[in-house]
Coordinates of C-alpha atoms in Angstrom, one line a residue:
M1455 CA 21.3 -6.7 11.7
S1456 CA 24.7 -8.2 11.8
E1457 CA 27.5 -7.6 9.4
I1458 CA 27.2 -10.8 7.5
E1459 CA 23.5 -10.2 7.1
G1460 CA 24.3 -6.7 6.0
K1461 CA 26.5 -7.9 3.2
I1462 CA 24.0 -10.5 2.1
E1463 CA 21.3 -7.8 1.9
R1464 CA 23.5 -5.4 -0.1
R1465 CA 24.6 -8.2 -2.5
S1466 CA 20.9 -9.0 -2.8
F1467 CA 20.0 -5.5 -3.8
H1468 CA 22.9 -5.3 -6.3
F1469 CA 21.4 -8.5 -7.9
I1470 CA 18.0 -6.7 -8.3
K1471 CA 19.7 -3.9 -10.1
A1472 CA 21.4 -6.2 -12.4
F1473 CA 18.4 -8.0 -13.1
N1474 CA 16.4 -4.8 -13.9
F1475 CA 19.2 -3.8 -16.2
F1476 CA 18.8 -6.8 -18.3
S1477 CA 15.3 -7.6 -18.1
Y1478 CA 14.3 -4.1 -19.1
G1479 CA 16.9 -3.9 -21.8
T1480 CA 15.7 -7.2 -23.3
I1481 CA 12.2 -6.0 -23.5
A1482 CA 13.6 -2.7 -25.0
V1483 CA 15.3 -4.8 -27.7
Y1484 CA 11.8 -6.3 -28.5
S1485 CA 9.7 -3.3 -28.4
T1486 CA 12.1 -1.0 -30.3
F1487 CA 12.9 -3.3 -33.2
F1488 CA 10.2 -5.9 -33.5
A1489 CA 7.7 -3.9 -35.6
L1490 CA 10.6 -3.5 -38.0
Y1491 CA 11.3 -7.1 -38.1
L1492 CA 7.7 -7.7 -38.8
Q1493 CA 7.7 -5.3 -41.6
S1494 CA 10.8 -7.0 -43.1
I1495 CA 8.8 -10.3 -43.4
G1496 CA 6.1 -8.7 -45.2
I1497 CA 3.4 -7.8 -42.5
N1498 CA 1.6 -4.6 -42.9
P1499 CA 1.2 -1.8 -40.4
L1500 CA -2.6 -2.7 -40.0
K1501 CA -1.6 -6.4 -39.3
I1502 CA 1.2 -5.3 -36.9
G1503 CA -1.3 -3.2 -34.9
A1504 CA -3.7 -6.2 -34.7
L1505 CA -0.9 -8.5 -33.6
M1506 CA 0.2 -6.2 -30.8
A1507 CA -3.5 -5.6 -29.8
G1508 CA -4.1 -9.4 -29.7
G1509 CA -1.4 -10.0 -27.1
P1510 CA -2.7 -7.6 -24.5
I1511 CA -6.1 -9.2 -24.6
V1512 CA -4.4 -12.1 -23.0
S1513 CA -3.1 -9.9 -20.3
L1514 CA -6.6 -9.2 -18.9
I1515 CA -6.1 -12.8 -17.6
A1516 CA -2.5 -12.8 -17.2
N1517 CA -2.0 -9.7 -15.1
P1518 CA -4.5 -10.6 -12.2
L1519 CA -3.4 -14.2 -12.4
W1520 CA 0.3 -13.8 -11.9
G1521 CA -0.4 -11.2 -9.2
Y1522 CA -2.7 -13.6 -7.5
L1523 CA 0.0 -16.3 -7.8
S1524 CA 2.6 -13.9 -6.4
D1525 CA 0.5 -13.1 -3.4
R1526 CA -0.4 -16.6 -2.7
T1527 CA 3.0 -18.2 -3.0
R1528 CA 4.7 -15.2 -1.4
N1529 CA 7.7 -16.2 -4.0
I1530 CA 7.9 -13.5 -6.6
R1531 CA 11.4 -14.6 -7.6
L1532 CA 9.8 -18.1 -8.7
I1533 CA 7.1 -16.2 -10.5
L1534 CA 9.6 -14.0 -12.4
I1535 CA 11.7 -17.0 -13.5
L1536 CA 8.6 -18.7 -14.9
M1537 CA 7.6 -15.7 -16.9
L1538 CA 11.0 -15.1 -18.2
V1539 CA 11.4 -18.7 -19.3
G1540 CA 7.9 -18.6 -21.0
N1541 CA 8.8 -15.3 -22.6
L1542 CA 12.0 -16.8 -24.1
V1543 CA 10.2 -19.9 -25.5
A1544 CA 7.3 -18.1 -27.0
M1545 CA 9.7 -15.6 -28.9
Q1546 CA 11.7 -18.4 -30.3
L1547 CA 8.6 -19.8 -31.9
V1548 CA 7.7 -16.4 -33.2
F1549 CA 11.1 -16.1 -34.9
L1550 CA 10.9 -19.6 -36.4
S1551 CA 8.0 -18.7 -38.6
D1552 CA 7.0 -16.0 -41.3
S1553 CA 3.3 -17.2 -41.1
Y1554 CA 1.1 -14.5 -39.7
A1555 CA -1.4 -16.9 -38.1
F1556 CA 1.2 -18.8 -36.3
I1557 CA 3.1 -15.6 -35.2
F1558 CA -0.2 -14.3 -33.8
G1559 CA -0.9 -17.5 -31.8
C1560 CA 2.7 -17.3 -30.3
M1561 CA 2.4 -13.6 -29.5
L1562 CA -0.7 -14.5 -27.5
L1563 CA 1.6 -16.9 -25.4
F1564 CA 4.4 -14.4 -25.2
F1565 CA 2.2 -11.7 -23.8
F1566 CA 0.8 -14.1 -21.2
F1567 CA 4.3 -14.1 -19.7
Q1568 CA 5.5 -10.7 -20.8
M1569 CA 2.8 -8.2 -19.8
P1570 CA 3.0 -8.9 -16.0
L1571 CA 6.8 -8.9 -15.8
F1572 CA 7.6 -5.3 -14.8
S1573 CA 4.6 -4.9 -12.3
Q1574 CA 5.9 -8.2 -10.5
S1575 CA 9.4 -7.0 -10.4
N1576 CA 8.2 -3.8 -9.0
S1577 CA 6.3 -5.7 -6.3
L1578 CA 9.7 -7.5 -5.6
I1579 CA 11.5 -4.3 -5.1
L1580 CA 8.8 -2.7 -2.9
N1581 CA 8.6 -5.8 -0.8
S1582 CA 12.5 -6.1 -0.6
I1583 CA 13.1 -2.6 0.5
E1584 CA 10.2 -2.0 3.0
G1585 CA 11.5 -1.1 6.5
T1586 CA 15.0 -0.1 4.8
R1587 CA 16.4 3.2 3.9
H1588 CA 16.4 2.2 0.2
K1589 CA 14.1 4.1 -2.4
F1590 CA 12.3 2.6 -5.2
G1591 CA 13.7 4.8 -8.0
A1592 CA 17.3 3.9 -7.0
F1593 CA 16.3 0.2 -8.2
R1594 CA 14.1 1.1 -11.1
L1595 CA 16.5 3.6 -12.7
W1596 CA 18.6 0.6 -13.4
G1597 CA 15.8 -0.6 -15.6
S1598 CA 15.8 2.7 -17.5
C1599 CA 19.7 2.5 -17.9
G1600 CA 19.3 -1.1 -19.4
W1601 CA 16.6 -0.1 -21.8
A1602 CA 18.5 3.0 -22.9
I1603 CA 21.9 1.4 -23.4
L1604 CA 20.8 -2.0 -24.8
A1605 CA 18.6 -0.4 -27.4
L1606 CA 21.2 2.1 -28.5
V1607 CA 23.8 -0.8 -28.8
T1608 CA 21.4 -3.0 -30.7
G1609 CA 20.6 -0.5 -33.4
P1610 CA 24.2 -0.4 -35.0
I1611 CA 24.5 -4.3 -34.4
L1612 CA 21.3 -4.9 -36.4
G1613 CA 22.4 -2.5 -38.9
Q1614 CA 25.5 -4.8 -39.6
I1615 CA 24.0 -8.2 -39.1
G1616 CA 20.5 -7.3 -40.4
I1617 CA 17.0 -7.1 -38.8
S1618 CA 16.4 -10.8 -39.4
R1619 CA 19.0 -11.6 -36.7
L1620 CA 17.0 -9.9 -34.0
W1621 CA 16.4 -13.3 -32.6
L1622 CA 19.9 -13.8 -31.8
V1623 CA 20.4 -10.5 -29.8
Y1624 CA 17.0 -11.0 -28.0
T1625 CA 17.9 -14.5 -27.1
I1626 CA 21.3 -13.7 -25.7
M1627 CA 19.7 -10.7 -23.5
M1628 CA 17.2 -12.9 -22.2
L1629 CA 19.3 -15.8 -21.0
I1630 CA 21.3 -13.3 -18.9
A1631 CA 18.2 -11.9 -17.4
I1632 CA 17.2 -15.4 -16.5
G1633 CA 20.4 -16.0 -15.0
F1634 CA 20.3 -12.9 -12.7
A1635 CA 16.6 -13.9 -11.8
F1636 CA 18.0 -16.9 -9.8
T1637 CA 19.9 -14.4 -7.7
L1638 CA 17.0 -12.4 -6.5
P1639 CA 15.5 -12.6 -3.1
R1640 CA 12.0 -14.2 -2.7
G1641 CA 10.4 -10.8 -2.5
S1642 CA 7.7 -12.1 -0.1
S1643 CA 4.8 -9.9 0.6
P1644 CA 4.5 -8.7 4.3
K1645 CA 1.6 -11.4 4.9
T1646 CA -0.4 -13.7 3.1
A1647 CA -3.4 -12.5 1.2
Q1648 CA -5.5 -15.4 2.2
G1649 CA -8.8 -14.4 3.8
V1650 CA -8.5 -10.8 2.5
N1651 CA -11.5 -9.3 0.8
Y1652 CA -10.5 -8.1 -2.8
R1653 CA -13.2 -5.6 -2.7
Q1654 CA -11.0 -3.6 -0.5
M1655 CA -8.7 -2.9 -3.2
L1656 CA -11.3 -2.5 -6.2
G1657 CA -13.8 -0.5 -3.8
N1658 CA -11.3 2.3 -3.6
R1659 CA -13.0 5.1 -5.7
V1660 CA -10.0 7.2 -6.2
F1661 CA -7.9 4.0 -7.1
L1662 CA -10.6 3.3 -9.7
V1663 CA -10.9 6.7 -11.3
F1664 CA -7.1 6.9 -11.3
L1665 CA -7.0 3.6 -13.3
V1666 CA -9.6 4.8 -15.8
I1667 CA -7.8 8.2 -16.4
G1668 CA -4.5 6.3 -16.7
L1669 CA -5.9 4.1 -19.3
L1670 CA -6.8 7.2 -21.4
I1671 CA -3.4 8.6 -21.0
S1672 CA -1.6 5.3 -21.8
I1673 CA -3.2 4.5 -25.2
P1674 CA -1.2 7.0 -27.1
N1675 CA 1.9 6.0 -25.3
S1676 CA 1.3 2.4 -26.4
M1677 CA 0.7 3.6 -29.8
N1678 CA 3.9 5.5 -29.9
T1679 CA 5.8 2.5 -28.5
T1680 CA 4.5 0.2 -31.3
F1681 CA 4.7 2.6 -34.4
I1682 CA 7.6 5.0 -33.7
G1683 CA 10.0 2.7 -35.5
L1684 CA 7.7 2.7 -38.6
Y1685 CA 7.2 6.4 -38.4
M1686 CA 11.0 7.1 -38.2
T1687 CA 11.8 4.9 -41.3
E1688 CA 8.8 6.6 -43.2
L1689 CA 10.6 9.9 -42.4
G1690 CA 13.8 8.6 -43.7
G1691 CA 15.4 7.2 -40.4
H1692 CA 17.5 4.0 -40.1
T1693 CA 18.0 1.4 -37.3
D1694 CA 20.8 3.5 -35.7
L1695 CA 18.3 6.4 -35.5
V1696 CA 15.6 4.2 -34.0
G1697 CA 18.2 3.0 -31.3
W1698 CA 19.1 6.5 -30.6
S1699 CA 15.3 7.2 -30.2
A1700 CA 15.0 4.5 -27.5
F1701 CA 18.1 5.8 -25.8
L1702 CA 17.1 9.3 -25.3
S1703 CA 13.5 8.3 -24.3
S1704 CA 15.0 6.2 -21.4
V1705 CA 18.3 7.6 -20.2
F1706 CA 17.0 10.7 -18.8
E1707 CA 14.5 8.8 -16.7
I1708 CA 17.4 8.1 -14.3
P1709 CA 17.6 11.7 -12.8
V1710 CA 13.9 11.7 -12.8
F1711 CA 13.5 8.7 -10.6
L1712 CA 16.3 10.1 -8.4
L1713 CA 14.5 13.4 -8.0
F1714 CA 11.3 11.7 -7.3
D1715 CA 13.0 9.5 -4.6
R1716 CA 14.2 12.5 -2.7
Y1717 CA 11.4 15.2 -3.2
L1718 CA 8.0 13.4 -4.1
S1719 CA 5.8 13.5 -1.1
K1720 CA 4.2 10.2 -0.2
H1721 CA 0.6 11.8 -0.3
A1722 CA -2.1 10.7 -2.7
R1723 CA -3.4 14.4 -3.4
T1724 CA 0.2 15.6 -4.1
M1725 CA 0.8 12.6 -6.5
V1726 CA -2.4 13.3 -8.3
S1727 CA -1.5 17.0 -8.7
C1728 CA 1.7 15.9 -10.3
L1729 CA -0.3 13.7 -12.8
I1730 CA -2.0 17.0 -14.0
L1731 CA 1.4 18.3 -15.0
V1732 CA 2.4 15.0 -16.7
S1733 CA -0.7 15.1 -18.7
L1734 CA 0.1 18.6 -20.0
L1735 CA 3.6 17.4 -20.8
Y1736 CA 2.2 14.5 -22.6
A1737 CA -0.2 16.7 -24.8
L1738 CA 3.0 18.8 -25.7
R1739 CA 4.9 15.6 -26.5
W1740 CA 2.4 14.3 -28.9
F1741 CA 1.8 17.8 -30.6
L1742 CA 5.6 18.0 -31.3
M1743 CA 5.6 14.5 -32.6
A1744 CA 2.7 15.2 -35.0
G1745 CA 4.6 18.2 -36.3
A1746 CA 8.0 16.4 -36.7
G1747 CA 9.5 16.8 -40.1
N1748 CA 12.3 14.3 -40.1
A1749 CA 13.5 11.4 -38.1
E1750 CA 16.2 13.4 -36.4
Q1751 CA 13.6 15.8 -34.7
I1752 CA 11.8 12.8 -33.4
I1753 CA 15.0 11.7 -31.4
F1754 CA 15.1 15.0 -29.5
I1755 CA 11.3 15.1 -28.8
Q1756 CA 11.8 11.5 -27.5
A1757 CA 13.8 13.2 -24.6
L1758 CA 10.4 14.2 -23.2
H1759 CA 9.7 10.6 -22.4
C1760 CA 11.4 11.0 -19.0
L1761 CA 8.9 13.6 -17.9
T1762 CA 5.9 12.0 -19.3
F1763 CA 6.2 8.0 -19.1
G1764 CA 9.0 8.1 -16.4
A1765 CA 7.0 10.3 -14.2
F1766 CA 3.6 8.6 -14.6
Y1767 CA 5.2 5.1 -14.3
Y1768 CA 6.9 6.3 -10.9
I1769 CA 4.0 8.2 -9.5
G1770 CA 1.4 5.6 -10.6
T1771 CA 3.6 2.6 -9.0
Q1772 CA 4.0 4.6 -5.7
L1773 CA 0.2 5.7 -5.7
T1774 CA -1.0 2.2 -6.3
A1775 CA 1.2 1.1 -3.3
L1776 CA -0.3 3.6 -1.2
L1777 CA -4.0 3.2 -2.1
V1778 CA -3.8 -0.8 -2.1
P1779 CA -3.3 -2.9 1.1
S1780 CA 0.2 -4.1 1.6
E1781 CA -0.9 -7.6 1.5
L1782 CA -2.5 -7.3 -1.9
R1783 CA 0.7 -5.2 -3.1
A1784 CA 1.5 -7.7 -6.2
S1785 CA -2.3 -7.9 -7.1
G1786 CA -2.5 -4.1 -7.0
Q1787 CA 0.4 -3.6 -9.2
A1788 CA -0.9 -6.2 -11.5
V1789 CA -4.1 -4.3 -11.9
Y1790 CA -2.3 -1.0 -12.6
A1791 CA -0.3 -2.8 -15.3
L1792 CA -3.4 -4.2 -16.6
T1793 CA -4.8 -0.8 -17.4
W1794 CA -1.4 0.6 -18.6
G1795 CA -0.2 -2.4 -20.7
G1796 CA -3.2 -4.6 -21.3
L1797 CA -6.3 -2.7 -22.0
S1798 CA -4.2 0.3 -23.5
G1799 CA -2.3 -2.3 -25.7
I1800 CA -5.6 -3.6 -27.1
A1801 CA -7.1 -0.1 -28.0
S1802 CA -3.7 1.3 -29.2
G1803 CA -3.0 -1.7 -31.5
F1804 CA -6.3 -1.5 -33.3
L1805 CA -6.6 2.1 -33.4
G1806 CA -3.0 2.8 -34.1
G1807 CA -2.9 0.4 -36.9
Y1808 CA -5.9 1.8 -38.4
L1809 CA -4.8 5.4 -38.3
F1810 CA -1.4 4.5 -39.4
Q1811 CA -2.5 2.8 -42.5
Q1812 CA -5.6 4.6 -43.4
V1813 CA -4.9 8.3 -42.5
G1814 CA -1.1 8.4 -41.8
P1815 CA 1.3 8.2 -38.9
K1816 CA 0.8 11.9 -37.8
S1817 CA -2.7 11.2 -37.1
I1818 CA -1.7 8.9 -34.2
Y1819 CA -0.1 11.8 -32.5
W1820 CA -2.8 14.3 -33.1
T1821 CA -5.2 11.9 -31.5
G1822 CA -2.7 11.3 -28.7
T1823 CA -2.8 15.2 -28.1
G1824 CA -6.6 15.4 -27.7
M1825 CA -6.6 12.3 -25.3
A1826 CA -3.8 13.7 -23.1
L1827 CA -5.8 16.9 -22.7
I1828 CA -8.9 15.0 -21.6
G1829 CA -6.6 13.2 -19.1
L1830 CA -5.4 16.5 -17.8
V1831 CA -9.2 17.5 -17.2
G1832 CA -9.8 14.2 -15.7
F1833 CA -6.9 14.3 -13.0
T1834 CA -7.8 17.9 -12.2
L1835 CA -11.3 16.8 -11.4
L1836 CA -10.0 13.9 -9.5
Y1837 CA -7.8 16.3 -7.5
L1838 CA -10.7 18.6 -6.6
Y1839 CA -12.8 15.7 -5.4
M1840 CA -9.9 14.6 -3.1
R1841 CA -9.5 18.0 -1.8
M1842 CA -13.2 18.3 -1.1
T1843 CA -13.4 14.9 0.5
A1844 CA -10.5 15.8 3.0
V1845 CA -12.2 19.1 3.8
K1846 CA -15.3 17.3 4.6
K1847 CA -13.5 14.7 6.7
N1848 CA -11.7 17.5 8.8
K1849 CA -15.0 19.2 9.4
R1850 CA -16.3 15.9 10.8
E1851 CA -13.4 15.5 12.9
I1852 CA -13.6 19.0 14.3
S1853 CA -17.3 18.7 15.2
F1854 CA -16.6 15.6 17.3

């Protein structure tokens, strides 16, 4: 590689990091404060939950569709730009109305563009760094940094200008993210997916079981994302504390990603064994959340986010890339995102909204504790199955 090509590559990688910072940060502003905005215009928790569940229904189509388009066009940059622009337009329509029916319809459009966003940006990173010395976590940590900082800064800003001005902060951040999207590399997959049998991806038994167990783990996480702001305000918190909660939940992901880059073995069975520990930590996190007595305690409990969501997200992304053929990488990441964000969003919206309004917010976290423990058992059984399969394979090879 010539010196000029090296400079172009380095500049391209810097743009990817900047894009991650603002795209993740913008979605952090939305996910952290949007429920409070909806509550301020008179929408109750049950309807908020239904609203959040209705959107992910669209992602059942959106995730595989955008993943397929990325693999076919071999231009993830174009796909990301289209999704960001659609995202921006949909949210402008949401902020223009206080009609629940109209907002619901616009949120369906919003989720069509938003749900596949992070899986496609992951694919762009993985494709761009393939064959280089760069690691995935060194790029993804900038997303966590943007999530933490922009959510923290937005809290006091909204405290001054009012939650009704959420649209202004969101729009500015999204426009910046769109600007950086134009500087990204194409993120082409190694080769076209034309002629590849998709059963090769969906026929991988370990991958399918991982997706099912991951769905179980992700439902409580989605419920927490949707309702933590309302839970904190019920315990006496305000927008500043909600912002601090989002900050602490993300900022410590940065060292976690760096440590995984350095020490995590790119071996499927090792990754699954790590997910057993992550499930245990999830159970501990939801147990502590259920017992929280005030909003300040929640802020510190949220620090466990880095060891739960951060670890699961990183390992799941790498495990998907390992189990899925490289020519179907965008589609594989889309399927992973479909379970983590789409199916879990549907279940968590309806279940979380019902539990919050009918039983109380603490019931969300007691339910999450139980689901995390079931996930722990599931990943343990998957690990034992993979180990047994490996032993049988070695015996067959020795016999030959």
